[in-house]
Tab-separated table of C-alpha atoms in Angstrom:
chain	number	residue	atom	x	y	z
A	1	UNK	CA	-14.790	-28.023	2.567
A	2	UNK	CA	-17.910	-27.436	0.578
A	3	UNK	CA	-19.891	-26.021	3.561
A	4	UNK	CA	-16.868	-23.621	3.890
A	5	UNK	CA	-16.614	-22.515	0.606
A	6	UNK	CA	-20.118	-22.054	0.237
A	7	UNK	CA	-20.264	-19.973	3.672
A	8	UNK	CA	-17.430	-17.553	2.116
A	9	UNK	CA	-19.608	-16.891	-1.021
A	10	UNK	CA	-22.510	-15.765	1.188
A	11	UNK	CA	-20.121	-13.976	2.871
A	12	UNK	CA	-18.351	-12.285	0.038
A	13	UNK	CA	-22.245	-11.732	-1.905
A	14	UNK	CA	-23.252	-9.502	1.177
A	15	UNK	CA	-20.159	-7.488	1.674
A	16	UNK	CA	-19.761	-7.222	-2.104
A	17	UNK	CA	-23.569	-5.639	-1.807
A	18	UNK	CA	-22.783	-3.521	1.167
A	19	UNK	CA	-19.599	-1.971	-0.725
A	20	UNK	CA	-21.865	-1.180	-3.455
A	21	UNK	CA	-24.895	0.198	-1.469
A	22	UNK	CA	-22.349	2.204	1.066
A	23	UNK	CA	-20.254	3.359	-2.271
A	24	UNK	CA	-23.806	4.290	-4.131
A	25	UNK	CA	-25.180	6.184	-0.946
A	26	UNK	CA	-21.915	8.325	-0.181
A	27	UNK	CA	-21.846	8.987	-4.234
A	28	UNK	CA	-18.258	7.169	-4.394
A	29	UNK	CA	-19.574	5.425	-7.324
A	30	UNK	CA	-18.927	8.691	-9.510
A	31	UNK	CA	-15.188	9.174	-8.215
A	32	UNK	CA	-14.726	5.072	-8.604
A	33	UNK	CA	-16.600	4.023	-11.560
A	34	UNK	CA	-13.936	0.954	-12.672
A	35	UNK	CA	-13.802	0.376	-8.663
A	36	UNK	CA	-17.360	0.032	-8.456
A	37	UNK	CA	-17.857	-1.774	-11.825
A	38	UNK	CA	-15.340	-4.302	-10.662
A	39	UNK	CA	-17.081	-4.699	-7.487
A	40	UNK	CA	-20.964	-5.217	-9.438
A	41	UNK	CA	-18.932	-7.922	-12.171
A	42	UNK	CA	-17.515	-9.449	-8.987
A	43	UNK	CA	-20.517	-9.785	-7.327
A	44	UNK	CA	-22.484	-10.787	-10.020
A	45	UNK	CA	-19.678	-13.719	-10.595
A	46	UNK	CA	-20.207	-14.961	-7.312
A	47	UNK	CA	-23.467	-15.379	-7.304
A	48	UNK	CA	-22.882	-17.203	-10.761
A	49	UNK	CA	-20.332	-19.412	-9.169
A	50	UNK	CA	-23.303	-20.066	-6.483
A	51	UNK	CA	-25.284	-21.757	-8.622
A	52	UNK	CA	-22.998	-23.741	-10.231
A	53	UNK	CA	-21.057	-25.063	-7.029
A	54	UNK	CA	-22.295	-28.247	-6.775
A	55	UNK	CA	-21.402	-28.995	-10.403
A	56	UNK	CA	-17.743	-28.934	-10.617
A	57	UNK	CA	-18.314	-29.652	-14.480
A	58	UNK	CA	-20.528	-26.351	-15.154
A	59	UNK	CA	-19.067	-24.538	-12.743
A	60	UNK	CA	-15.221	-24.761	-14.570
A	61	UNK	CA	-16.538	-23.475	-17.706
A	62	UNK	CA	-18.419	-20.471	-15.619
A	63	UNK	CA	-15.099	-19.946	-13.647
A	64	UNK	CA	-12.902	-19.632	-16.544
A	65	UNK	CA	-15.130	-17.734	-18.846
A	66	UNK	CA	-15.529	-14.772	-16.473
A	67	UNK	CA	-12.222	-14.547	-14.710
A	68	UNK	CA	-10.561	-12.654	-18.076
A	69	UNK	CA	-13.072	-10.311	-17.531
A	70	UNK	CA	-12.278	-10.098	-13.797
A	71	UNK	CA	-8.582	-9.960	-13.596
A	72	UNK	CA	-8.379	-6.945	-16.233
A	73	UNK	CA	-11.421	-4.969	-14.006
A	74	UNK	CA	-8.891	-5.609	-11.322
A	75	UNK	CA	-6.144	-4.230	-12.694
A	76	UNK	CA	-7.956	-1.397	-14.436
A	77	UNK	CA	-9.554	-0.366	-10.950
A	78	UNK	CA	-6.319	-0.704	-8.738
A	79	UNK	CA	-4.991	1.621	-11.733
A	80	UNK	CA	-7.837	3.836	-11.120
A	81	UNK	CA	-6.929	5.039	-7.814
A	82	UNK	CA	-3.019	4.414	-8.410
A	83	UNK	CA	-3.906	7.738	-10.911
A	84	UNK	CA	-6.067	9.667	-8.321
A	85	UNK	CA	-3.551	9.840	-5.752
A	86	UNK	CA	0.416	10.120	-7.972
A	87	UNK	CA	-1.697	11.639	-10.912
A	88	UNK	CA	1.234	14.389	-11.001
A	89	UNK	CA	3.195	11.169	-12.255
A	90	UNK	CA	1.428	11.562	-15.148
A	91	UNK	CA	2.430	14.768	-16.373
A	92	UNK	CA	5.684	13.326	-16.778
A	93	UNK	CA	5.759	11.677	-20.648
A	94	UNK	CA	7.866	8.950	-19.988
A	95	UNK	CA	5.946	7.727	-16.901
A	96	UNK	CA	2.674	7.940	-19.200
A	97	UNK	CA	3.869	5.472	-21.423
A	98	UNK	CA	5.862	3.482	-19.555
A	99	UNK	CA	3.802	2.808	-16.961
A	100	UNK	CA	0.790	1.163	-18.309
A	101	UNK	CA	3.338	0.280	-21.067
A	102	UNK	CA	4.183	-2.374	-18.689
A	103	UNK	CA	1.671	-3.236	-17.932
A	104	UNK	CA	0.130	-4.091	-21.413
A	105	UNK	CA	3.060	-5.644	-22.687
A	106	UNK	CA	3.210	-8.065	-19.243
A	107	UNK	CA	0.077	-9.710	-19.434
A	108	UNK	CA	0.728	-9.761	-23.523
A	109	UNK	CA	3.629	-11.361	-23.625
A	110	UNK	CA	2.822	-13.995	-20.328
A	111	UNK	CA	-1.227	-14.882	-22.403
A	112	UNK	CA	1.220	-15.436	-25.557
A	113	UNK	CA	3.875	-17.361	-24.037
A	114	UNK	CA	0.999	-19.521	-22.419
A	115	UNK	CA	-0.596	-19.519	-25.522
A	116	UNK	CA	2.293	-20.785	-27.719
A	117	UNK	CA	3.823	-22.812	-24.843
A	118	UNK	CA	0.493	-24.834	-23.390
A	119	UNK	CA	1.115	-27.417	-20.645
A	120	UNK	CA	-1.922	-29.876	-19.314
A	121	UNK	CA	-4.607	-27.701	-20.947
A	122	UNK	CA	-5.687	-26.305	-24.167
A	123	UNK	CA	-4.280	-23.202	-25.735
A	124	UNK	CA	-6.951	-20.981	-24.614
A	125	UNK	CA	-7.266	-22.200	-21.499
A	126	UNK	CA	-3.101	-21.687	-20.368
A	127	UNK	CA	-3.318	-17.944	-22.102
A	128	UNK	CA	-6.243	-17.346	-19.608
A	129	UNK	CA	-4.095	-19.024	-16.588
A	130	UNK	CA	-0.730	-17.571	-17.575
A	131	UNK	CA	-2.581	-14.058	-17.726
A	132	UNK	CA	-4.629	-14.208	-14.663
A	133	UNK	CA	-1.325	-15.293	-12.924
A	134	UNK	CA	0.460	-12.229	-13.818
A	135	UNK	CA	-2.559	-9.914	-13.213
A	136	UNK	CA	-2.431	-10.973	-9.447
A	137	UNK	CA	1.354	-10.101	-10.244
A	138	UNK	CA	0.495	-6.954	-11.679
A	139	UNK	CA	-1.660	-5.858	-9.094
A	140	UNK	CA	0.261	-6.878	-6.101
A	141	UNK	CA	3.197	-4.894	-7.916
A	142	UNK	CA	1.227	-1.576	-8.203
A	143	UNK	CA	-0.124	-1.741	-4.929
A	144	UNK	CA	3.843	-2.011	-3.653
A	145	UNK	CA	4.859	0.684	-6.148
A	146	UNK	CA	2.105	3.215	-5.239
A	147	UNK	CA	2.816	2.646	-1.445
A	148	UNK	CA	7.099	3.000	-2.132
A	149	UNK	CA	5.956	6.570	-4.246
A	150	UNK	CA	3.772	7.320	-1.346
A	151	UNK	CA	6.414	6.880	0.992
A	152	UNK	CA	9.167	8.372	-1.517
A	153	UNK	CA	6.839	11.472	-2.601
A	154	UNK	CA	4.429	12.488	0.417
A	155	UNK	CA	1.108	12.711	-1.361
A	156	UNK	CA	-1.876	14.465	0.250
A	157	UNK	CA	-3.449	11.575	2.665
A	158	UNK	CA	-6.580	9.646	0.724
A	159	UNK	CA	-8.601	7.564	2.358
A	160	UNK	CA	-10.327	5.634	0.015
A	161	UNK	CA	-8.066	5.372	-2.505
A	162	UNK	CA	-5.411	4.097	0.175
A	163	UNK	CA	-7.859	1.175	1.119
A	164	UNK	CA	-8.940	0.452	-2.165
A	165	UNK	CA	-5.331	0.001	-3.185
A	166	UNK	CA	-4.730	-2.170	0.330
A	167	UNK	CA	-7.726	-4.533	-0.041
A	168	UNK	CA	-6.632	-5.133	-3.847
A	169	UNK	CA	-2.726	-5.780	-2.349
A	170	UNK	CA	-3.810	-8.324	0.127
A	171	UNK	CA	-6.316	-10.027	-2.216
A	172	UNK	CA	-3.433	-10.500	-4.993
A	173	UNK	CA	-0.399	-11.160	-1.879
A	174	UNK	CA	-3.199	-13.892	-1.061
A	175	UNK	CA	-4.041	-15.443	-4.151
A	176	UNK	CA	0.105	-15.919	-5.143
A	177	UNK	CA	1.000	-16.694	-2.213
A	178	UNK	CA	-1.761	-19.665	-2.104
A	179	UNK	CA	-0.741	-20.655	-5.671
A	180	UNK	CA	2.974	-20.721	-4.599
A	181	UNK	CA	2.339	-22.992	-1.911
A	182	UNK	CA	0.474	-25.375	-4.512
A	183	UNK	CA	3.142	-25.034	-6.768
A	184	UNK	CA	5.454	-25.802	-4.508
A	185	UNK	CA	4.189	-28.428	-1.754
A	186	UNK	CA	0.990	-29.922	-4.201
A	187	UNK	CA	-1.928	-30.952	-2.091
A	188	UNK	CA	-0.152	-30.996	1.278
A	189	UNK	CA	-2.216	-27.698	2.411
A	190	UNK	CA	-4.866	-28.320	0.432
A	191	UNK	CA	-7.198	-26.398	2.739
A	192	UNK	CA	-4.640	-23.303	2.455
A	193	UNK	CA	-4.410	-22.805	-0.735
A	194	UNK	CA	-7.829	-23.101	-1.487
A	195	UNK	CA	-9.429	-20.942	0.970
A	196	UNK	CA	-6.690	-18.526	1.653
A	197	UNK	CA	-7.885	-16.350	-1.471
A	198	UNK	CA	-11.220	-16.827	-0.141
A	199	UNK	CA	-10.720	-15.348	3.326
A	200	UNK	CA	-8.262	-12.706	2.541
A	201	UNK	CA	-10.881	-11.197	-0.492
A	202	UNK	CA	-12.980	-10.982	2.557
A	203	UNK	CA	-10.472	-9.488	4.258
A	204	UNK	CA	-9.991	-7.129	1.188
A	205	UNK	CA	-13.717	-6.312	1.490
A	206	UNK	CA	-13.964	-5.403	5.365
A	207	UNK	CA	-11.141	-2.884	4.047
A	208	UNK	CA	-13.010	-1.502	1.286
A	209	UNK	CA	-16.387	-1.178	3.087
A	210	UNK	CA	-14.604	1.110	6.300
A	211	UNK	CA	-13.155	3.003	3.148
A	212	UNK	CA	-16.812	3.764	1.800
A	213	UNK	CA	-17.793	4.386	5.076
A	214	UNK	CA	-16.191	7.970	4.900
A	215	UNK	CA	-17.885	10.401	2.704
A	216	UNK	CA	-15.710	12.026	0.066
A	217	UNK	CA	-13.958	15.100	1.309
A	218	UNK	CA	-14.787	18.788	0.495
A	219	UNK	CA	-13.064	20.564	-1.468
A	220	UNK	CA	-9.987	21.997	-0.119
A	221	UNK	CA	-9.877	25.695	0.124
A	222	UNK	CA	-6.793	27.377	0.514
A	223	UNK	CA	-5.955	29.756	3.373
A	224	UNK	CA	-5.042	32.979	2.828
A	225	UNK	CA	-6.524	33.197	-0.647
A	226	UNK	CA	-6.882	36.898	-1.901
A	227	UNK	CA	-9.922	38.349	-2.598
A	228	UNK	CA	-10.154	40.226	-6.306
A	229	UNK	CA	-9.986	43.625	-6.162
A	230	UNK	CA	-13.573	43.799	-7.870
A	231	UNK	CA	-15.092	41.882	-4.857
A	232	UNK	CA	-12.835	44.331	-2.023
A	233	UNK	CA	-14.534	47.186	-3.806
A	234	UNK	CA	-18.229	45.955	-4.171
A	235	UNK	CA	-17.916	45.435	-0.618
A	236	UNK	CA	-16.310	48.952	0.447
A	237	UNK	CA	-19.462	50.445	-1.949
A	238	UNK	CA	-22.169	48.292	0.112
A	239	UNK	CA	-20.606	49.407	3.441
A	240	UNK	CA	-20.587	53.012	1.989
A	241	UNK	CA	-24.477	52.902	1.129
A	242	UNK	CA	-25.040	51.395	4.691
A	243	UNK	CA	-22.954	54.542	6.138
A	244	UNK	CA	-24.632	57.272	4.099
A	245	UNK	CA	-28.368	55.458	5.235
A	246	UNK	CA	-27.459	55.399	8.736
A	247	UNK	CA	-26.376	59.399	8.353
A	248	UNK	CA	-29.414	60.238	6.570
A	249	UNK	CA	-31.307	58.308	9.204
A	250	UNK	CA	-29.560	60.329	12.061
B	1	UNK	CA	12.474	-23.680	-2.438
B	2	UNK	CA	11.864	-22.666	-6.135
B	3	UNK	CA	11.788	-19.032	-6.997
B	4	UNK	CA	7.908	-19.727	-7.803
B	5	UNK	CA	7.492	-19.886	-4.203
B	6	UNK	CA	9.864	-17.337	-2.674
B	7	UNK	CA	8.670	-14.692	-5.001
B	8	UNK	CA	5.124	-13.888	-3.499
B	9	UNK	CA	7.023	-14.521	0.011
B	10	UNK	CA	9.160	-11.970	-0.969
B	11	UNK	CA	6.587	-9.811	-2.435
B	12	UNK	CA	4.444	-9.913	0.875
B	13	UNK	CA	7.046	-8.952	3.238
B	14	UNK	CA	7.429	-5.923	1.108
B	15	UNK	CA	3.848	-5.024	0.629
B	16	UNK	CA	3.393	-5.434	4.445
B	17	UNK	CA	6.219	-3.357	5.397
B	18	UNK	CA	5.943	-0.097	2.786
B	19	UNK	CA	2.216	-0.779	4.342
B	20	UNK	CA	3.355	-0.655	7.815
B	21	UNK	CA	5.602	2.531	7.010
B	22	UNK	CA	3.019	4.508	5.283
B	23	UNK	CA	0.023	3.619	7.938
B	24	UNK	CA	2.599	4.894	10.926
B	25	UNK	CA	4.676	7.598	9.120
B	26	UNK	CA	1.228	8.873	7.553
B	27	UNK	CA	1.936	12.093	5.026
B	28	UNK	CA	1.002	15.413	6.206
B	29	UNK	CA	-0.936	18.368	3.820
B	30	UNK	CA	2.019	21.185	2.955
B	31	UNK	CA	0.958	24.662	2.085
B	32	UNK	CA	2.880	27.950	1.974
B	33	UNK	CA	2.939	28.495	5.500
B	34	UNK	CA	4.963	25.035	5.590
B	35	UNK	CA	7.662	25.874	2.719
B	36	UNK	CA	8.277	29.041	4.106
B	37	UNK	CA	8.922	27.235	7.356
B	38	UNK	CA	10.681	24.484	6.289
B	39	UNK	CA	12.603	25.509	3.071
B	40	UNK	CA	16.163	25.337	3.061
B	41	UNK	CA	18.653	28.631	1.663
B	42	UNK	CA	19.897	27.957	-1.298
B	43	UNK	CA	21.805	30.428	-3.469
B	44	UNK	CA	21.286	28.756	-7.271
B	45	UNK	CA	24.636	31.027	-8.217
B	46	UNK	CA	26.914	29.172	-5.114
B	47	UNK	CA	25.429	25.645	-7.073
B	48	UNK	CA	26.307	26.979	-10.327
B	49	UNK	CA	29.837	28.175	-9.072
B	50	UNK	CA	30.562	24.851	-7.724
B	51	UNK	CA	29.133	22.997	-11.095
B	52	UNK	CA	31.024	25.087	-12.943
B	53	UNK	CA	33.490	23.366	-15.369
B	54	UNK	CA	35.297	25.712	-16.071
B	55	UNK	CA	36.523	26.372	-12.221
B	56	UNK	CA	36.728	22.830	-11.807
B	57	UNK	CA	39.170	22.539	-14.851
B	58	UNK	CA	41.162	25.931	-13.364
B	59	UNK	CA	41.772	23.871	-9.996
B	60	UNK	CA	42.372	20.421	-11.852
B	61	UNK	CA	45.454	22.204	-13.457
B	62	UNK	CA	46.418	24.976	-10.879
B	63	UNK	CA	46.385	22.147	-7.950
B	64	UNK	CA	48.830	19.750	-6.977
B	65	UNK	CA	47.335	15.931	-7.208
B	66	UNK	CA	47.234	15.803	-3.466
B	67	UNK	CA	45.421	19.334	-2.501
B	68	UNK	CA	43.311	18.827	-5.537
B	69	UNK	CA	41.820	15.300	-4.237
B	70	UNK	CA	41.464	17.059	-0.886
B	71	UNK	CA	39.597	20.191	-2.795
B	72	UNK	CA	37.668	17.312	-4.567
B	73	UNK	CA	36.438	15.761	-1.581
B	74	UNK	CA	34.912	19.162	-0.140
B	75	UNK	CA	33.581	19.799	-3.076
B	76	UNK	CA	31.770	16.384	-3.369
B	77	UNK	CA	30.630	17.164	0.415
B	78	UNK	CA	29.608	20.395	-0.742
B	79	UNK	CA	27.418	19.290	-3.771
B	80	UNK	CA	25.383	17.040	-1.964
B	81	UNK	CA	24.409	19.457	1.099
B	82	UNK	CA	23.427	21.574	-1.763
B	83	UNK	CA	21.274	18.888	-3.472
B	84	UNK	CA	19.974	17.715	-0.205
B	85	UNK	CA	18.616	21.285	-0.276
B	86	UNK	CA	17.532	21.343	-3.494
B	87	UNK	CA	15.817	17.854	-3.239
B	88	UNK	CA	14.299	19.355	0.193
B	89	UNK	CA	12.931	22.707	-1.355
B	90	UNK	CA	11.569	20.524	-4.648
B	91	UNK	CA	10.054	18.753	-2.258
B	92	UNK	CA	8.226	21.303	-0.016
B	93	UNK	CA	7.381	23.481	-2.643
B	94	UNK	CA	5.586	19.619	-4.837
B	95	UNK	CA	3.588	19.019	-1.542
B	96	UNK	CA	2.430	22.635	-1.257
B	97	UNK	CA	1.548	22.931	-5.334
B	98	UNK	CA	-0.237	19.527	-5.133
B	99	UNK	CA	-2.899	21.346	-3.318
B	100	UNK	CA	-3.009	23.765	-5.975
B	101	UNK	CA	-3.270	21.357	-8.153
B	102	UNK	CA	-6.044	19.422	-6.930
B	103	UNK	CA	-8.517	22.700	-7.080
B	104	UNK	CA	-7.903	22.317	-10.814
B	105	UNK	CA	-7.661	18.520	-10.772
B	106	UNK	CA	-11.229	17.682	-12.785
B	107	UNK	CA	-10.675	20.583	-15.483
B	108	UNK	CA	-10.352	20.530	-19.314
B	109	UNK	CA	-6.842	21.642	-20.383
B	110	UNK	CA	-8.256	23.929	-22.605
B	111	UNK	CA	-10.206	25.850	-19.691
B	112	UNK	CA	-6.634	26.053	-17.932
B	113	UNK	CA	-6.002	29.589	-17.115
B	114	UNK	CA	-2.807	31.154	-17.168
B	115	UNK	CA	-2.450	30.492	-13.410
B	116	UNK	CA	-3.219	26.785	-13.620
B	117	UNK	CA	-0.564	25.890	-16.348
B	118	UNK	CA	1.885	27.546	-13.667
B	119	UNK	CA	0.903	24.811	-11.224
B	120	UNK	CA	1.072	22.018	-13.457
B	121	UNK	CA	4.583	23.587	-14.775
B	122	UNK	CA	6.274	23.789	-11.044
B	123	UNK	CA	4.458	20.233	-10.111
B	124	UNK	CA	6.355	19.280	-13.728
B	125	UNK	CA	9.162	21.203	-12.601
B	126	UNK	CA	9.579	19.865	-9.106
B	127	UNK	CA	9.254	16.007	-9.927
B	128	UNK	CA	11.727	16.210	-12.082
B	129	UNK	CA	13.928	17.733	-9.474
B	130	UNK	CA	13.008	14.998	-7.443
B	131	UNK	CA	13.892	12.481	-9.636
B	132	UNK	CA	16.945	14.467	-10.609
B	133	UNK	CA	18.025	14.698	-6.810
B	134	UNK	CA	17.521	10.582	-6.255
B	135	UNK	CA	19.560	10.053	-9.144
B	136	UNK	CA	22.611	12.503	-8.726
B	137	UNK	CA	22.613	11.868	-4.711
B	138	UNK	CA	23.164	7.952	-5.347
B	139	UNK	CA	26.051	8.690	-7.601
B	140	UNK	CA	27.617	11.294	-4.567
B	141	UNK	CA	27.050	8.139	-2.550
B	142	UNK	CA	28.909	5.900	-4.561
B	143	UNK	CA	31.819	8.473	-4.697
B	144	UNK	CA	31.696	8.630	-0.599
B	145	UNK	CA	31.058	5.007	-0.256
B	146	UNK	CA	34.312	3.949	-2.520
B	147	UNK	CA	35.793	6.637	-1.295
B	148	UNK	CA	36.629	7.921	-5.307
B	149	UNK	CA	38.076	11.108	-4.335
B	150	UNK	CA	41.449	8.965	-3.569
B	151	UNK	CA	41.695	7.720	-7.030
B	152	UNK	CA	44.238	8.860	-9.607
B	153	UNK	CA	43.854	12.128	-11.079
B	154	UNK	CA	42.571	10.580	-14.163
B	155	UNK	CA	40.035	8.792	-12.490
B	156	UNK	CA	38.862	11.647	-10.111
B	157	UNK	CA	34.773	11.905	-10.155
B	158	UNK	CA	33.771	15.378	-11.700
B	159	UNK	CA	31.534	17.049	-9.610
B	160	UNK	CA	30.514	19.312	-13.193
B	161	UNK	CA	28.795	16.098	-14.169
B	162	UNK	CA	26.439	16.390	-11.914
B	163	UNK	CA	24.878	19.612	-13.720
B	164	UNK	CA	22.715	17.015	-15.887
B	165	UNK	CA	21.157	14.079	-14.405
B	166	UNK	CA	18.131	11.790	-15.988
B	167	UNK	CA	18.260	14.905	-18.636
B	168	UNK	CA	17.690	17.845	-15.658
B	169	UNK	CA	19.252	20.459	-15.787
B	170	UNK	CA	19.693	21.256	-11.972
B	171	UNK	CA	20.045	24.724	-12.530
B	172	UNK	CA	18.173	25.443	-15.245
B	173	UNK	CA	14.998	23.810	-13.542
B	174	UNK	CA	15.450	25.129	-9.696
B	175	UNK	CA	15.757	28.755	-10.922
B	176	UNK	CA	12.707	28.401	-13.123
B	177	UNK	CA	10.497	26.493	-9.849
B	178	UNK	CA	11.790	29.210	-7.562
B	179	UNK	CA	10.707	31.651	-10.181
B	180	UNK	CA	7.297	29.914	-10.318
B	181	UNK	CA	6.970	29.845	-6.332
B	182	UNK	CA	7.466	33.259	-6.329
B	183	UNK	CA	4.643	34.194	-9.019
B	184	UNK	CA	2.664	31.601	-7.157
B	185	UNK	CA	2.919	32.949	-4.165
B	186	UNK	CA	1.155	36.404	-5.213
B	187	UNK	CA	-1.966	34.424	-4.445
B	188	UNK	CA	-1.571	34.881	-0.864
B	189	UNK	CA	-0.366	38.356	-0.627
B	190	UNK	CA	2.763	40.422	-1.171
B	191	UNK	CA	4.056	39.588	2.167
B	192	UNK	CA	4.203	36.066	1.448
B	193	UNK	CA	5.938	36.686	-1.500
B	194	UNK	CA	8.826	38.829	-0.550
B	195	UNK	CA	8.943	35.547	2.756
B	196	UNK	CA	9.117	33.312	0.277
B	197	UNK	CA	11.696	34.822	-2.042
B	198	UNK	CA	13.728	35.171	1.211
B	199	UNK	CA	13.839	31.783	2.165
B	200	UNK	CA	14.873	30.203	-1.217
């Protein structure tokens, strides 16, 4: 089990660098900054969490003092490219409150519930559970909503934003799903619930590295677009002065 | 199983399958060419007659119970062909301003030109439809589905309240994102114009 986990951290290092190299050489970095900020913290973490494997004691207090600032990267970056692709939402006043309105008041009211309500663990400690629980929530519920608005309001197709929003979907899907199966059946699949997360961030990561793969697009230029009249007759005056030199020459 | 466990079970089958939907039934780039194509007929001043109370409260009290429940039902047929149309054209005409609206995407408001605040008006204008259209078609399906037209007169659905749904104003807002089109449209040409006028 150690071995394992330690070979998914190398793993999930070196992807985690790829994704930022790939995203920094096709300039994605600009059009992505919380995507690529989350990806650096991430990164960063896991090479913290390297170190400190093989001391569960140190390692606990590293784990639980940079998740907060994981989870709400997460969310912020998934939000990122949820607004790229249905910004149009946005122009709508009740969707621009209510939306990350939600949000907000989600994790809010689960870190105070924890907080007030604290079972097997300090105060602290269950508001920082109870939240990161309902990030993966969160996140798995805007990468469903964005796809059923996708599907319900045809959107121009976007590649990267479409992966990044996938990889982030099967990450969370992962990480519930593993915690529901310790909920529910304790340590009988041990091995699942601990290294499902594991393998399907990496899974998340092979997504996001084919999305930096493809440059960003150009911009789109519509067909058909009229030319001013200012440019039509600078033109028709050029041609003229080419006629009268080729008259003058003949 | 507890609800702990079912919910992320739950919430993967429908992540996989809107996933599944949108990777096969991938959405296509609209632009004029497309609505002009596509759009559907629709005469705003046939809509209005039909959500217009006062005709509605003319045949209420000029009908017997019986022809007026048979009117009712046409009517209720008729209203949602018409805002299956209007829902269509909303639509067409959202996917084809979208591309507008992502040449002006990374601007300042205040550098909007006059042009640009008509594409963020008809993208306003035609997800509100949208939204409208959703809303107002599930109520015509409950009326099908329980088959409401039967009811007693009292009871009767009144196909006048459809006029506002979610606060749209069908009418109000379809003339004003045809009217937009239209001015739009001068971007590509007269001849577009006058096609897409025409096919509205």
């Amino acid at each position: 089990m150690f071995w394992f986990g330690r070979a998914l951290q190398v793993i999930t290092f070196s992807l985690e660098v790829c994704v930022l190299l790939l995203m920094r050489r096709r300039q994605l970095h600009r059009k992505f900054p919380l995507f690529a900020t989350y990806i650096a913290y991430v990164a960063l973490e896991t090479m913290l969490r390297s170190v400190f494997l093989s001391k569960p004691h140190i390692y606990f207090y590293v784990y639980w003092c940079t998740e907060p600032g994981a989870f709400l990267l997460r969310i912020l970056a998934v939000h990122e490219s949820f607004m790229h692709v249905l910004r149009s939402f946005y122009l709508l006043k009740w969707f621009r409150v209510l939306f990350p309105g939600t949000i907000t008041m989600s994790l809010v009211s689960a870190g105070w519930h924890a907080y007030t309500h604290p079972a097997h663990a300090s105060p602290v400690g269950a508001a920082i559970i109870g939240t990161a629980v309902t990030a993966q929530y969160i996140v798995l519920a805007i990468s469903i909503l964005f796809f059923v608005l996708v599907n319900l309001v045809p959107v121009p197709w976007r590649i990267h934003e479409y992966r990044i929003v996938l990889g982030f979907g099967l990450s969370s899907l992962a990480i519930s799903f593993s915690g529901a199966v310790r909920s529910e059946f304790g340590t009988r699949f041990e091995f699942l619930s601990r290294m499902l997360p594991g393998v399907a961030y990496i899974l998340a990561l092979v997504v996001w590295l084919s999305a930096a793969t493809h440059s960003l697009p150009e911009r789109v230029q519509l067909s058909g677009e009229r030319v001013s009249p200012e440019a039509v007759i600078s033109g028709v005056r050029r041609q003229l002065l080419l006629i009268r030199s080729f008259l003058r020459k003949g | 199983m507890s609800i702990e466990f079912l919910l992320p079970v739950f919430l993967g089958i429908a992540f996989l399958a809107v996933v599944t939907l949108i990777t096969v039934y991938r959405p296509h780039p609209h632009n004029i060419d497309h609505v002009i194509l596509f759009a559907r007929r629709l005469d705003p001043s046939d809509l209005e007659g039909l959500l217009d109370a006062g005709e509605e409260w003319n045949l209420r009290h000029s009908l017997t119970t019986w022809a007026f429940r048979t009117a009712q039902e046409d009517r209720i047929r008729l209203a949602r062909e018409y805002l299956r149309r209007v829902a269509h054209n909303a639509e067409l005409i959202q996917l084809w301003v979208m591309q507008e609206y992502e040449l002006i995407e990374g601007k300042e408001r205040a550098a909007y030109t006059e042009r640009d605040l008509l594409v963020v008006e008809a993208l306003q204008l035609a997800i509100d439809l949208r939204f409208y259209s959703l809303a107002a078609c599930l109520r015509i399906w409950f009326w099908m589905a329980l088959r409401m037209y039967r009811l007693p007169q009292m009871l009767l659905p009144r196909v006048t309240d459809l006029r506002v749904q979610c606060g749209v104003n069908v009418l109000v807002k379809y003339r004003r994102l045809t009217e937009l089109a239209g001015t739009l449209s001068f971007r590509y040409g007269k001849i577009y114009h006058d096609r897409l006028l025409d096919v509205l």
